[in-house]
Each structure stands twice: as C-alpha cells, then as structure tokens.
Amino acid sequence: MKFKFLRYSLSWISQNLAVPFWVVGHVHLTLNVYKDIYEILASFGMNILVAVGFYLDWKTYKNENE
C-alpha cells in the first residue's frame, strides 16, 4: 500500500511540476552561473524526480495498453 501511494505521489508530482521545473530551470541556467552546490543539487534533484515520475507513468501506460 505504501509503495502504491509513493508511486502515485511521484507520478502526480512529475506530471504537475514538470513544466515549471524545466522552464524555470532553463531560464535560470541561461541567466545565472551556478556557484552554490545547493542550487546545483536542488536543480538536479528536481529533474531526477520528474524523470522518475515520467518513467513510472510510462510503465503504467504501457501495461494498460498492451
């Protein structure tokens, strides 16, 4: 039960926050130079979160449509 909720939460977060993370991230990358390791890790972590959510959602979609 916990894993299903975690998987659903991760998928929901990735679907609802993917565009803001990447748009803001790319604009931020073009305007700033990362000097702080915390900014780099936060940006990397958010993009990994979205990528994992997309992968889990794709697996679910693939299993439902086979």
CSV table of C-alpha atoms in Angstrom, one decimal:
chain,number,residue,atom,x,y,z
A,1,MET,CA,0.0,0.0,0.0
A,2,LYS,CA,2.8,2.4,0.9
A,3,PHE,CA,4.6,1.7,-2.4
A,4,LYS,CA,1.4,2.4,-4.4
A,5,PHE,CA,0.9,5.7,-2.7
A,6,LEU,CA,4.5,6.7,-3.1
A,7,ARG,CA,4.4,5.7,-6.8
A,8,TYR,CA,1.2,7.7,-7.3
A,9,SER,CA,2.6,10.7,-5.5
A,10,LEU,CA,5.7,10.7,-7.5
A,11,SER,CA,3.8,10.4,-10.8
A,12,TRP,CA,1.4,13.2,-9.7
A,13,ILE,CA,4.3,15.5,-8.8
A,14,SER,CA,6.1,14.8,-12.0
A,15,GLN,CA,3.0,15.5,-14.2
A,16,ASN,CA,2.1,18.7,-12.4
A,17,LEU,CA,5.5,20.2,-11.8
A,18,ALA,CA,7.5,19.1,-14.9
A,19,VAL,CA,6.9,22.2,-17.0
A,20,PRO,CA,7.6,24.7,-14.1
A,21,PHE,CA,10.8,22.8,-13.1
A,22,TRP,CA,12.2,22.7,-16.6
A,23,VAL,CA,11.1,26.2,-17.8
A,24,VAL,CA,12.2,27.9,-14.7
A,25,GLY,CA,15.4,25.8,-14.6
A,26,HIS,CA,16.4,26.5,-18.2
A,27,VAL,CA,15.7,30.2,-17.8
A,28,HIS,CA,17.7,30.2,-14.6
A,29,LEU,CA,20.5,28.4,-16.3
A,30,THR,CA,20.7,31.0,-19.0
A,31,LEU,CA,20.7,33.9,-16.6
A,32,ASN,CA,22.8,32.5,-13.7
A,33,VAL,CA,26.1,30.8,-13.1
A,34,TYR,CA,25.8,28.1,-10.5
A,35,LYS,CA,28.2,28.9,-7.7
A,36,ASP,CA,26.4,27.3,-4.9
A,37,ILE,CA,26.4,23.5,-4.6
A,38,TYR,CA,22.9,23.6,-3.0
A,39,GLU,CA,21.4,25.2,-6.1
A,40,ILE,CA,23.1,22.5,-8.3
A,41,LEU,CA,21.8,19.7,-6.1
A,42,ALA,CA,18.3,21.1,-5.9
A,43,SER,CA,18.1,21.5,-9.6
A,44,PHE,CA,19.4,18.1,-10.3
A,45,GLY,CA,17.1,16.5,-7.7
A,46,MET,CA,14.0,18.1,-9.1
A,47,ASN,CA,14.9,17.0,-12.6
A,48,ILE,CA,15.5,13.4,-11.4
A,49,LEU,CA,12.2,13.4,-9.5
A,50,VAL,CA,10.4,14.4,-12.7
A,51,ALA,CA,12.3,11.9,-14.8
A,52,VAL,CA,11.5,9.0,-12.4
A,53,GLY,CA,7.8,10.1,-12.4
A,54,PHE,CA,7.7,10.1,-16.2
A,55,TYR,CA,9.2,6.7,-16.3
A,56,LEU,CA,6.8,5.2,-13.8
A,57,ASP,CA,3.8,6.8,-15.6
A,58,TRP,CA,5.1,5.4,-18.9
A,59,LYS,CA,5.4,1.9,-17.4
A,60,THR,CA,1.8,2.2,-16.2
A,61,TYR,CA,0.5,3.4,-19.5
A,62,LYS,CA,2.4,0.7,-21.4
A,63,ASN,CA,1.0,-2.1,-19.1
A,64,GLU,CA,-2.6,-0.7,-19.5
A,65,ASN,CA,-2.4,-0.5,-23.3
A,66,GLU,CA,-0.8,-3.9,-24.1
